[in-house]
Amino acid sequence: MNRLHPDSLIEQQKDEILQGLIEFVRFPSISTDPEHRPPLRACADWLRDRLTSIGIEAELRETGGHPAVVGRSEMHADRPTLLIYGHYDVQPVDPLALWNTDPFEPVLRDGRLFGRGASDNKGQIWAHIQAARLFHMTGTPLPANLVFLIEGEEEIGSPHLTPVVEALAKEYQFTSVIVSDTGMPGPGQPALTNGLRGLAYFEVVLTGANTDLHSGIFGGAVPNPAQALTHMLAACKDPQTGRILIPGFYDDIEPVSEKERVSIAGVPFSDKAFQEQLGLAALEGEEGFSSLERRWIRPTFDINGLTSGFQGEGAKTVIPAEARCKVSMRLVPGQDPDGVEILFRSFLESIRPPSIQMEISVIHGARPYHLDIDHPLVEAGLQALKAGFGVEPVIIREGGSVPIVQTFKQVLGTETLLLGLGLPDDRCHAPNEKFELDNLWAGIRTSVDLLYRLGQG
Ligand code: BES
Ligand code: MN
């Protein structure tokens, strides 16, 4: 069989590949915003047509939320079948005033493409689509059967995707899943991610009296929900040790092997540079763990938003009737969002003042994922990254979440190879998101190499 050599092809095709990505990033596919339903669907239609035009026969699968795009190459019984997953939805763009250019009018500057979703996740999934396109364009046989699953709800926790995965489980027998939706430590430092944290995200609403009250007339004799909320939240974490104080929170955490702790300690990382980059006077976190461990293998408790009472200029003497907060916990293997919800609810219930009413709602959740560093996929992934980037890769974990990855394991019985192409300064979820074109080219080369490693021939 003739083998595909991507280097000169990528060189010839650069403009074409970039123009396609620019079209992709132009869709304002913000999944959390109901007003953006039409562009989400338009983006899914566009992807379907793009895939079909490169020999990946594609269709939309309705989910009850935003549609998923599913495409398949020609299937050959003697070749393994790989699932390539990504997402076409993006995060909101606010604060819009801080963008230097329109988030949905992608701009190329200094080898970078700026736009919302350029890195998370359009540029990254584009690398795999373009790898498939190079095979199609040159008439080179694909070494593996490919199924693409590109969804529109990752950024809202993939609430409707499980049935799609269950249907795929009936249709195909996958040998592995490939995902590029994570990061690498720095430019020219490729990385394989062998673990993701999970997530449990809640909104807590406390109410006191049935109306805001004059703080002079009523103050002293009535409960203040803002104060109750700050007390309750403060009780969740010890500021000295950085330990989360919700009873039972750490009970089921799986220990991390000595081998992996040694591997993490070997990943180049400077606390000082990290601190300076963030403009912080000092770092903080759980006692007994390094910064990387705190971000990768330990859980968190964070207030994401907090609101109550008077926020205008000057003063208003008022006791607010309500206080709200959004809190999230990043979870590590052994923990799951349902279990953590029970613990969190019962803890807050146990410390809630009787004068205050409380409502807790779940906003979203994701289970953590861990791939054993001795799994054979890891070696294949490292070799492919080396071929794609021309440098020795490292093994990392990530603190972020890709909710469906653990579902792949449970439903398909298949492990996932996470080969991230994002950089720490890509500004994912923030203004002026960008994607490094060098990582696009390296990503395409990595993808081609990986298909040969995981495929036949
Ligand atoms: N691509 C990210 C996750 C990510 C980014 C992992 C960088 C590792 C490094 C993904 O799109 C994301 O943002 N996930 C959300 C999931 C949530 C909304 C359920 C997250 O982690 O906050
Ligand atoms: Mn994201």
CSV table of C-alpha atoms and ligand atoms in Angstrom, one decimal:
chain,number,residue,atom,x,y,z
A,1,MET,CA,0.0,0.0,0.0
A,2,ASN,CA,1.3,3.5,-0.7
A,3,ARG,CA,1.8,5.5,2.4
A,4,LEU,CA,0.8,9.1,2.9
A,5,HIS,CA,3.6,11.5,3.6
A,6,PRO,CA,2.0,14.7,4.8
A,7,ASP,CA,4.8,17.2,4.9
A,8,SER,CA,4.9,18.5,1.3
A,9,LEU,CA,1.1,18.1,1.0
A,10,ILE,CA,0.5,20.3,4.0
A,11,GLU,CA,2.9,22.9,2.5
A,12,GLN,CA,0.9,22.9,-0.8
A,13,GLN,CA,-2.4,23.0,1.0
A,14,LYS,CA,-1.8,25.6,3.7
A,15,ASP,CA,-4.1,28.2,2.2
A,16,GLU,CA,-6.9,25.8,1.5
A,17,ILE,CA,-6.7,24.4,5.1
A,18,LEU,CA,-6.7,27.9,6.6
A,19,GLN,CA,-9.5,29.2,4.5
A,20,GLY,CA,-11.6,26.2,5.7
A,21,LEU,CA,-10.8,26.9,9.3
A,22,ILE,CA,-11.6,30.5,9.0
A,23,GLU,CA,-15.1,29.6,7.6
A,24,PHE,CA,-15.5,27.2,10.5
A,25,VAL,CA,-14.6,29.8,13.1
A,26,ARG,CA,-17.0,32.3,11.5
A,27,PHE,CA,-20.0,30.5,12.8
A,28,PRO,CA,-21.1,32.0,16.2
A,29,SER,CA,-21.8,28.6,17.6
A,30,ILE,CA,-22.3,29.6,21.3
A,31,SER,CA,-24.1,26.6,22.8
A,32,THR,CA,-25.3,28.1,26.0
A,33,ASP,CA,-27.2,30.9,24.4
A,34,PRO,CA,-30.7,30.0,23.1
A,35,GLU,CA,-30.5,32.8,20.6
A,36,HIS,CA,-27.7,31.2,18.8
A,37,ARG,CA,-29.5,28.0,17.8
A,38,PRO,CA,-29.6,28.9,14.1
A,39,PRO,CA,-25.8,29.5,13.7
A,40,LEU,CA,-25.2,26.2,15.7
A,41,ARG,CA,-27.3,24.3,13.2
A,42,ALA,CA,-25.7,26.1,10.3
A,43,CYS,CA,-22.3,25.2,11.6
A,44,ALA,CA,-23.4,21.5,11.9
A,45,ASP,CA,-24.7,21.5,8.4
A,46,TRP,CA,-21.5,23.1,7.1
A,47,LEU,CA,-19.4,20.4,8.9
A,48,ARG,CA,-21.6,17.6,7.5
A,49,ASP,CA,-21.0,18.9,4.0
A,50,ARG,CA,-17.3,19.4,4.5
A,51,LEU,CA,-16.9,15.9,5.8
A,52,THR,CA,-19.0,14.4,3.0
A,53,SER,CA,-16.9,16.2,0.5
A,54,ILE,CA,-13.7,14.5,1.7
A,55,GLY,CA,-15.2,11.0,1.6
A,56,ILE,CA,-16.5,11.0,5.2
A,57,GLU,CA,-20.2,10.3,4.7
A,58,ALA,CA,-21.8,12.5,7.3
A,59,GLU,CA,-25.2,13.3,8.8
A,60,LEU,CA,-26.7,15.2,11.7
A,61,ARG,CA,-28.0,13.3,14.7
A,62,GLU,CA,-30.7,15.1,16.6
A,63,THR,CA,-30.2,15.0,20.3
A,64,GLY,CA,-32.9,17.1,21.9
A,65,GLY,CA,-30.3,19.9,22.1
A,66,HIS,CA,-27.9,21.0,19.5
A,67,PRO,CA,-27.3,18.4,16.8
A,68,ALA,CA,-24.2,16.2,16.7
A,69,VAL,CA,-22.4,15.6,13.4
A,70,VAL,CA,-21.5,12.0,12.8
A,71,GLY,CA,-19.4,11.0,9.8
A,72,ARG,CA,-17.9,7.7,8.7
A,73,SER,CA,-15.2,6.7,6.2
A,74,GLU,CA,-15.5,3.7,4.0
A,75,MET,CA,-15.6,0.7,6.3
A,76,HIS,CA,-13.3,-2.3,5.8
A,77,ALA,CA,-13.7,-5.4,8.0
A,78,ASP,CA,-9.9,-5.9,8.2
A,79,ARG,CA,-9.2,-2.4,9.6
A,80,PRO,CA,-9.7,-1.2,13.2
A,81,THR,CA,-12.3,1.5,13.7
A,82,LEU,CA,-11.3,4.7,15.5
A,83,LEU,CA,-13.6,7.3,16.9
A,84,ILE,CA,-12.5,10.9,16.5
A,85,TYR,CA,-14.3,13.3,18.8
A,86,GLY,CA,-14.5,17.1,19.0
A,87,HIS,CA,-16.9,19.9,19.4
A,88,TYR,CA,-18.1,22.7,17.2
A,89,ASP,CA,-19.8,24.7,20.0
A,90,VAL,CA,-17.9,27.6,21.7
A,91,GLN,CA,-18.1,29.6,24.8
A,92,PRO,CA,-19.8,33.1,25.0
A,93,VAL,CA,-17.6,36.0,23.9
A,94,ASP,CA,-18.3,38.4,26.8
A,95,PRO,CA,-16.7,40.8,27.7
A,96,LEU,CA,-16.9,41.8,24.1
A,97,ALA,CA,-15.2,45.2,24.7
A,98,LEU,CA,-11.9,43.4,25.5
A,99,TRP,CA,-11.6,41.8,22.1
A,100,ASN,CA,-9.1,43.4,19.8
A,101,THR,CA,-11.0,42.1,16.7
A,102,ASP,CA,-14.5,40.6,16.1
A,103,PRO,CA,-14.6,37.1,17.8
A,104,PHE,CA,-16.4,35.7,14.7
A,105,GLU,CA,-14.4,37.5,12.0
A,106,PRO,CA,-11.2,35.4,12.3
A,107,VAL,CA,-8.0,37.3,11.8
A,108,LEU,CA,-4.6,35.8,10.9
A,109,ARG,CA,-1.6,37.6,12.6
A,110,ASP,CA,1.9,36.4,13.3
A,111,GLY,CA,1.1,32.7,12.6
A,112,ARG,CA,-2.0,32.7,14.8
A,113,LEU,CA,-5.6,32.7,14.0
A,114,PHE,CA,-7.7,34.8,16.4
A,115,GLY,CA,-11.4,34.1,17.0
A,116,ARG,CA,-13.7,32.5,19.5
A,117,GLY,CA,-13.3,28.7,19.2
A,118,ALA,CA,-10.1,28.9,17.2
A,119,SER,CA,-8.3,26.8,19.8
A,120,ASP,CA,-11.3,25.3,21.8
A,121,ASN,CA,-12.1,23.3,19.7
A,122,LYS,CA,-12.4,24.2,16.1
A,123,GLY,CA,-8.7,24.4,15.2
A,124,GLN,CA,-8.0,21.2,17.0
A,125,ILE,CA,-10.6,19.1,15.5
A,126,TRP,CA,-9.8,20.7,12.1
A,127,ALA,CA,-6.3,19.0,12.3
A,128,HIS,CA,-8.0,15.6,12.3
A,129,ILE,CA,-10.4,16.5,9.5
A,130,GLN,CA,-7.6,17.8,7.4
A,131,ALA,CA,-5.6,14.6,8.0
A,132,ALA,CA,-8.5,12.6,6.6
A,133,ARG,CA,-8.8,15.1,3.7
A,134,LEU,CA,-5.1,14.5,2.7
A,135,PHE,CA,-5.8,10.7,2.5
A,136,HIS,CA,-8.9,11.4,0.4
A,137,MET,CA,-7.2,14.0,-1.8
A,138,THR,CA,-4.3,11.7,-2.7
A,139,GLY,CA,-6.4,8.6,-3.0
A,140,THR,CA,-4.3,7.0,-0.3
A,141,PRO,CA,-6.1,4.2,1.6
A,142,LEU,CA,-7.0,5.1,5.2
A,143,PRO,CA,-5.2,2.7,7.5
A,144,ALA,CA,-8.2,2.7,9.8
A,145,ASN,CA,-12.0,3.0,9.6
A,146,LEU,CA,-12.8,6.5,10.9
A,147,VAL,CA,-16.0,7.7,12.7
A,148,PHE,CA,-16.1,11.4,13.4
A,149,LEU,CA,-18.3,12.6,16.2
A,150,ILE,CA,-18.4,16.4,16.5
A,151,GLU,CA,-20.9,17.7,18.9
A,152,GLY,CA,-22.6,21.0,19.7
A,153,GLU,CA,-22.9,20.9,23.5
A,154,GLU,CA,-19.5,20.2,25.0
A,155,GLU,CA,-19.3,23.6,26.6
A,156,ILE,CA,-22.6,23.1,28.4
A,157,GLY,CA,-21.6,19.6,29.7
A,158,SER,CA,-22.8,17.4,26.8
A,159,PRO,CA,-26.2,16.9,28.4
A,160,HIS,CA,-27.7,15.0,25.4
A,161,LEU,CA,-24.8,13.1,23.9
A,162,THR,CA,-25.0,9.8,25.8
A,163,PRO,CA,-27.8,8.4,23.6
A,164,VAL,CA,-25.7,9.2,20.5
A,165,VAL,CA,-22.7,7.3,21.9
A,166,GLU,CA,-25.0,4.4,22.8
A,167,ALA,CA,-26.3,4.3,19.2
A,168,LEU,CA,-22.7,4.4,18.0
A,169,ALA,CA,-21.8,1.5,20.3
A,170,LYS,CA,-24.4,-0.6,18.5
A,171,GLU,CA,-23.2,0.4,15.0
A,172,TYR,CA,-19.4,0.0,15.5
A,173,GLN,CA,-16.8,-1.8,17.4
A,174,PHE,CA,-14.3,0.9,18.2
A,175,THR,CA,-10.7,0.1,19.2
A,176,SER,CA,-9.9,3.6,20.5
A,177,VAL,CA,-11.0,7.2,20.7
A,178,ILE,CA,-8.9,10.1,19.7
A,179,VAL,CA,-9.6,13.6,21.1
A,180,SER,CA,-7.7,16.8,20.6
A,181,ASP,CA,-9.4,19.2,23.1
A,182,THR,CA,-6.7,19.8,25.7
A,183,GLY,CA,-3.4,21.7,25.9
A,184,MET,CA,0.3,21.4,25.8
A,185,PRO,CA,2.8,23.0,28.3
A,186,GLY,CA,4.2,25.4,25.8
A,187,PRO,CA,5.2,26.0,22.2
A,188,GLY,CA,7.1,23.1,20.7
A,189,GLN,CA,6.3,21.0,23.8
A,190,PRO,CA,3.9,18.3,22.7
A,191,ALA,CA,2.0,16.5,25.4
A,192,LEU,CA,-0.2,13.5,25.8
A,193,THR,CA,-2.9,14.0,28.5
A,194,ASN,CA,-3.6,10.9,30.5
A,195,GLY,CA,-6.1,12.4,32.9
A,196,LEU,CA,-8.9,15.0,33.1
A,197,ARG,CA,-10.7,16.2,36.1
A,198,GLY,CA,-14.4,16.0,36.4
A,199,LEU,CA,-16.8,18.7,37.4
A,200,ALA,CA,-19.8,19.3,39.7
A,201,TYR,CA,-21.3,22.7,39.2
A,202,PHE,CA,-24.1,24.1,41.3
A,203,GLU,CA,-26.1,27.2,41.9
A,204,VAL,CA,-27.1,27.9,45.5
A,205,VAL,CA,-29.9,30.4,46.3
A,206,LEU,CA,-30.6,31.5,49.8
A,207,THR,CA,-33.7,33.5,50.8
A,208,GLY,CA,-34.6,35.3,53.9
A,209,ALA,CA,-37.6,37.7,54.2
A,210,ASN,CA,-40.1,38.0,51.4
A,211,THR,CA,-38.7,41.4,50.4
A,212,ASP,CA,-35.6,43.5,50.8
A,213,LEU,CA,-35.7,45.2,54.2
A,214,HIS,CA,-34.6,48.6,55.6
A,215,SER,CA,-31.4,47.7,57.6
A,216,GLY,CA,-32.2,50.2,60.3
A,217,ILE,CA,-35.8,49.3,60.9
A,218,PHE,CA,-35.3,45.6,60.7
A,219,GLY,CA,-31.6,45.0,61.1
A,220,GLY,CA,-30.6,43.0,64.1
A,221,ALA,CA,-33.8,41.0,64.4
A,222,VAL,CA,-33.9,39.3,61.0
A,223,PRO,CA,-31.7,36.9,59.0
A,224,ASN,CA,-29.4,38.2,56.2
A,225,PRO,CA,-29.1,35.7,53.4
A,226,ALA,CA,-25.9,37.3,52.1
A,227,GLN,CA,-24.2,36.8,55.4
A,228,ALA,CA,-25.5,33.3,55.7
A,229,LEU,CA,-24.2,32.5,52.3
A,230,THR,CA,-20.7,33.8,53.1
A,231,HIS,CA,-20.6,31.8,56.3
A,232,MET,CA,-21.8,28.6,54.6
A,233,LEU,CA,-19.3,29.0,51.7
A,234,ALA,CA,-16.5,29.8,54.1
A,235,ALA,CA,-17.2,26.6,56.0
A,236,CYS,CA,-16.6,24.5,52.8
A,237,LYS,CA,-12.8,25.1,52.7
A,238,ASP,CA,-10.0,25.6,55.2
A,239,PRO,CA,-8.0,28.6,54.1
A,240,GLN,CA,-5.0,27.4,56.0
A,241,THR,CA,-4.6,23.9,54.6
A,242,GLY,CA,-6.5,24.4,51.4
A,243,ARG,CA,-8.6,21.2,52.4
A,244,ILE,CA,-12.2,21.0,51.4
A,245,LEU,CA,-14.3,20.5,54.6
A,246,ILE,CA,-17.4,18.9,53.1
A,247,PRO,CA,-17.5,15.6,55.1
A,248,GLY,CA,-16.7,12.6,53.0
A,249,PHE,CA,-15.4,14.7,50.1
A,250,TYR,CA,-12.1,12.9,49.8
A,251,ASP,CA,-13.2,9.4,50.9
A,252,ASP,CA,-13.4,7.7,47.5
A,253,ILE,CA,-10.5,9.3,45.7
A,254,GLU,CA,-8.3,6.7,44.0
A,255,PRO,CA,-4.7,7.0,45.0
A,256,VAL,CA,-2.2,8.1,42.3
A,257,SER,CA,0.5,5.6,41.6
A,258,GLU,CA,4.1,6.5,42.7
A,259,LYS,CA,5.1,6.1,39.1
A,260,GLU,CA,2.7,8.8,38.0
A,261,ARG,CA,3.7,11.2,40.8
A,262,VAL,CA,7.3,10.8,39.7
A,263,SER,CA,6.2,11.4,36.1
A,264,ILE,CA,4.4,14.6,37.1
A,265,ALA,CA,7.3,15.8,39.1
A,266,GLY,CA,9.4,15.4,36.0
A,267,VAL,CA,7.2,17.7,33.9
A,268,PRO,CA,9.1,21.0,33.6
A,269,PHE,CA,7.1,23.7,35.5
A,270,SER,CA,8.2,26.8,37.3
A,271,ASP,CA,6.1,28.1,40.2
A,272,LYS,CA,7.8,31.4,39.9
A,273,ALA,CA,7.0,31.9,36.2
A,274,PHE,CA,3.4,30.7,36.8
A,275,GLN,CA,3.0,33.2,39.6
A,276,GLU,CA,4.5,36.1,37.6
A,277,GLN,CA,2.5,35.3,34.5
A,278,LEU,CA,-0.7,35.6,36.6
A,279,GLY,CA,0.4,38.7,38.4
A,280,LEU,CA,0.0,37.0,41.8
A,281,ALA,CA,1.7,38.0,45.1
A,282,ALA,CA,1.8,34.3,46.0
A,283,LEU,CA,0.5,30.9,45.0
A,284,GLU,CA,-1.8,28.9,47.2
A,285,GLY,CA,-3.4,25.5,47.4
A,286,GLU,CA,-3.7,22.2,49.2
A,287,GLU,CA,-0.9,21.5,51.6
A,288,GLY,CA,1.5,18.7,50.6
A,289,PHE,CA,1.0,19.0,46.9
A,290,SER,CA,2.9,20.7,44.1
A,291,SER,CA,1.2,23.2,41.8
A,292,LEU,CA,0.8,20.7,39.0
A,293,GLU,CA,-0.6,18.1,41.4
A,294,ARG,CA,-3.0,20.7,42.8
A,295,ARG,CA,-4.2,21.4,39.2
A,296,TRP,CA,-4.2,17.8,37.9
A,297,ILE,CA,-4.7,15.2,40.6
A,298,ARG,CA,-6.5,17.0,43.4
A,299,PRO,CA,-10.1,18.2,43.6
A,300,THR,CA,-11.1,21.9,44.0
A,301,PHE,CA,-13.9,24.0,45.5
A,302,ASP,CA,-14.3,27.3,43.8
A,303,ILE,CA,-16.9,30.1,43.9
A,304,ASN,CA,-17.5,31.1,40.3
A,305,GLY,CA,-19.9,33.9,40.9
A,306,LEU,CA,-21.5,35.6,43.9
A,307,THR,CA,-24.3,38.1,44.0
A,308,SER,CA,-26.6,39.7,46.5
A,309,GLY,CA,-27.9,43.0,47.6
A,310,PHE,CA,-26.9,46.5,46.6
A,311,GLN,CA,-24.2,46.7,43.9
A,312,GLY,CA,-24.7,50.3,42.6
A,313,GLU,CA,-22.7,53.4,43.4
A,314,GLY,CA,-22.8,54.8,46.9
A,315,ALA,CA,-24.6,53.1,49.7
A,316,LYS,CA,-28.1,51.7,50.2
A,317,THR,CA,-29.0,50.6,53.7
A,318,VAL,CA,-30.7,47.3,52.9
A,319,ILE,CA,-30.9,43.7,54.0
A,320,PRO,CA,-31.2,41.7,50.8
A,321,ALA,CA,-34.0,39.2,50.5
A,322,GLU,CA,-31.8,36.8,48.4
A,323,ALA,CA,-28.2,35.8,47.9
A,324,ARG,CA,-27.0,33.5,45.1
A,325,CYS,CA,-23.8,31.9,44.1
A,326,LYS,CA,-22.4,29.5,41.5
A,327,VAL,CA,-19.9,27.0,42.9
A,328,SER,CA,-17.9,24.4,41.1
A,329,MET,CA,-15.8,21.5,42.2
A,330,ARG,CA,-13.3,19.9,40.0
A,331,LEU,CA,-13.2,16.2,40.7
A,332,VAL,CA,-10.6,13.5,40.4
A,333,PRO,CA,-10.8,9.7,39.7
A,334,GLY,CA,-13.0,8.0,42.3
A,335,GLN,CA,-15.3,11.0,42.7
A,336,ASP,CA,-18.4,11.5,40.6
A,337,PRO,CA,-20.8,14.5,40.3
A,338,ASP,CA,-23.8,12.6,41.7
A,339,GLY,CA,-21.9,11.5,44.8
A,340,VAL,CA,-20.5,14.9,45.4
A,341,GLU,CA,-24.0,16.5,45.0
A,342,ILE,CA,-25.3,14.3,47.9
A,343,LEU,CA,-22.4,15.3,50.1
A,344,PHE,CA,-22.6,19.0,49.2
A,345,ARG,CA,-26.4,19.2,49.8
A,346,SER,CA,-26.3,17.4,53.1
A,347,PHE,CA,-23.4,19.5,54.3
A,348,LEU,CA,-25.0,22.8,53.4
A,349,GLU,CA,-28.3,21.6,54.9
A,350,SER,CA,-26.5,20.8,58.1
A,351,ILE,CA,-25.1,24.3,58.5
A,352,ARG,CA,-28.0,26.3,57.1
A,353,PRO,CA,-29.5,28.7,59.6
A,354,PRO,CA,-33.1,27.7,60.3
A,355,SER,CA,-34.2,31.3,59.4
A,356,ILE,CA,-32.9,30.9,55.8
A,357,GLN,CA,-34.4,28.9,52.9
A,358,MET,CA,-32.1,27.2,50.5
A,359,GLU,CA,-32.4,25.9,47.0
A,360,ILE,CA,-29.5,24.1,45.3
A,361,SER,CA,-29.6,23.3,41.6
A,362,VAL,CA,-27.2,21.3,39.5
A,363,ILE,CA,-25.9,23.2,36.5
A,364,HIS,CA,-23.7,20.6,35.0
A,365,GLY,CA,-21.4,17.7,35.8
A,366,ALA,CA,-18.7,15.7,34.3
A,367,ARG,CA,-16.9,12.5,35.4
A,368,PRO,CA,-13.1,12.5,35.6
A,369,TYR,CA,-11.0,10.4,33.3
A,370,HIS,CA,-7.7,8.6,33.8
A,371,LEU,CA,-5.7,6.5,31.4
A,372,ASP,CA,-3.0,4.2,32.9
A,373,ILE,CA,0.4,5.4,31.7
A,374,ASP,CA,1.3,1.8,31.0
A,375,HIS,CA,-1.6,1.4,28.5
A,376,PRO,CA,-0.4,0.6,25.0
A,377,LEU,CA,-2.3,3.5,23.5
A,378,VAL,CA,0.0,5.8,25.5
A,379,GLU,CA,3.1,4.6,23.6
A,380,ALA,CA,1.3,5.0,20.2
A,381,GLY,CA,0.2,8.5,21.1
A,382,LEU,CA,3.7,9.5,22.2
A,383,GLN,CA,5.3,8.2,19.0
A,384,ALA,CA,2.7,10.0,16.9
A,385,LEU,CA,3.3,13.3,18.7
A,386,LYS,CA,7.0,12.8,18.2
A,387,ALA,CA,6.5,12.3,14.5
A,388,GLY,CA,4.2,15.3,14.3
A,389,PHE,CA,6.1,17.8,16.3
A,390,GLY,CA,9.6,16.5,15.8
A,391,VAL,CA,10.3,16.7,19.6
A,392,GLU,CA,10.0,14.3,22.5
A,393,PRO,CA,6.5,14.7,24.1
A,394,VAL,CA,5.7,14.7,27.8
A,395,ILE,CA,2.8,13.0,29.6
A,396,ILE,CA,0.6,15.4,31.6
A,397,ARG,CA,-2.8,15.5,33.2
A,398,GLU,CA,-5.1,18.4,32.8
A,399,GLY,CA,-7.3,20.2,35.3
A,400,GLY,CA,-10.1,20.8,32.8
A,401,SER,CA,-12.9,18.5,31.8
A,402,VAL,CA,-14.3,16.9,28.6
A,403,PRO,CA,-17.5,15.4,30.0
A,404,ILE,CA,-18.1,12.7,27.4
A,405,VAL,CA,-14.7,11.0,27.6
A,406,GLN,CA,-15.6,8.9,30.6
A,407,THR,CA,-18.8,8.0,28.9
A,408,PHE,CA,-16.8,6.7,26.0
A,409,LYS,CA,-15.1,4.3,28.4
A,410,GLN,CA,-18.3,3.2,30.0
A,411,VAL,CA,-20.5,2.9,26.9
A,412,LEU,CA,-18.0,1.9,24.3
A,413,GLY,CA,-15.6,0.1,26.6
A,414,THR,CA,-12.8,2.1,24.9
A,415,GLU,CA,-10.0,4.3,26.2
A,416,THR,CA,-9.3,7.8,24.8
A,417,LEU,CA,-6.1,9.2,23.6
A,418,LEU,CA,-6.0,12.9,24.4
A,419,LEU,CA,-3.6,14.8,22.2
A,420,GLY,CA,-4.0,18.5,22.9
A,421,LEU,CA,-2.9,21.2,20.5
A,422,GLY,CA,-3.8,24.2,22.6
A,423,LEU,CA,-1.3,26.5,24.4
A,424,PRO,CA,-1.6,27.9,27.9
A,425,ASP,CA,-1.8,31.4,26.3
A,426,ASP,CA,-4.5,30.5,23.8
A,427,ARG,CA,-7.0,32.4,26.0
A,428,CYS,CA,-9.7,29.7,25.8
A,429,HIS,CA,-13.0,31.0,27.1
A,430,ALA,CA,-11.5,34.5,27.3
A,431,PRO,CA,-11.2,37.5,25.0
A,432,ASN,CA,-8.8,37.3,22.1
A,433,GLU,CA,-8.7,33.5,21.9
A,434,LYS,CA,-6.2,32.3,19.3
A,435,PHE,CA,-4.8,29.1,17.8
A,436,GLU,CA,-1.2,28.6,16.8
A,437,LEU,CA,-0.9,27.5,13.2
A,438,ASP,CA,2.3,25.6,13.9
A,439,ASN,CA,0.2,23.4,16.1
A,440,LEU,CA,-2.3,22.9,13.3
A,441,TRP,CA,0.3,21.7,11.0
A,442,ALA,CA,1.9,19.5,13.7
A,443,GLY,CA,-1.5,18.3,14.6
A,444,ILE,CA,-2.2,17.1,11.1
A,445,ARG,CA,1.1,15.3,10.9
A,446,THR,CA,0.4,13.7,14.3
A,447,SER,CA,-3.0,12.6,13.2
A,448,VAL,CA,-1.7,11.0,10.0
A,449,ASP,CA,1.0,9.2,11.9
A,450,LEU,CA,-1.4,8.0,14.6
A,451,LEU,CA,-3.8,6.6,12.0
A,452,TYR,CA,-0.9,4.4,10.7
A,453,ARG,CA,0.1,3.4,14.2
A,454,LEU,CA,-3.4,2.5,15.3
A,455,GLY,CA,-4.5,1.2,11.9
A,456,GLN,CA,-3.6,-1.6,9.6
A,457,GLY,CA,-0.4,-1.3,7.7
B,1,BES,N1,-11.3,22.0,25.9
B,1,BES,C1,-11.9,22.2,27.2
B,1,BES,C2,-11.3,21.4,28.3
B,1,BES,C3,-9.8,21.5,28.5
B,1,BES,C4,-9.1,22.7,28.2
B,1,BES,C5,-9.2,20.5,29.1
B,1,BES,C6,-7.8,22.8,28.4
B,1,BES,C7,-7.8,20.6,29.3
B,1,BES,C8,-7.1,21.7,29.0
B,1,BES,C9,-13.4,22.1,27.1
B,1,BES,O1,-13.9,22.6,26.0
B,1,BES,C10,-14.0,22.7,28.3
B,1,BES,O2,-13.9,23.9,28.4
B,1,BES,N2,-14.7,22.0,29.2
B,1,BES,C11,-15.4,22.5,30.2
B,1,BES,C12,-16.5,21.5,30.5
B,1,BES,C13,-17.6,22.0,31.3
B,1,BES,C14,-18.3,23.2,30.6
B,1,BES,C15,-18.6,20.9,31.5
B,1,BES,C16,-14.6,22.8,31.4
B,1,BES,O3,-13.6,22.1,31.7
B,1,BES,O4,-14.8,23.8,32.1
B,2,MN,MN,-14.0,24.8,26.4
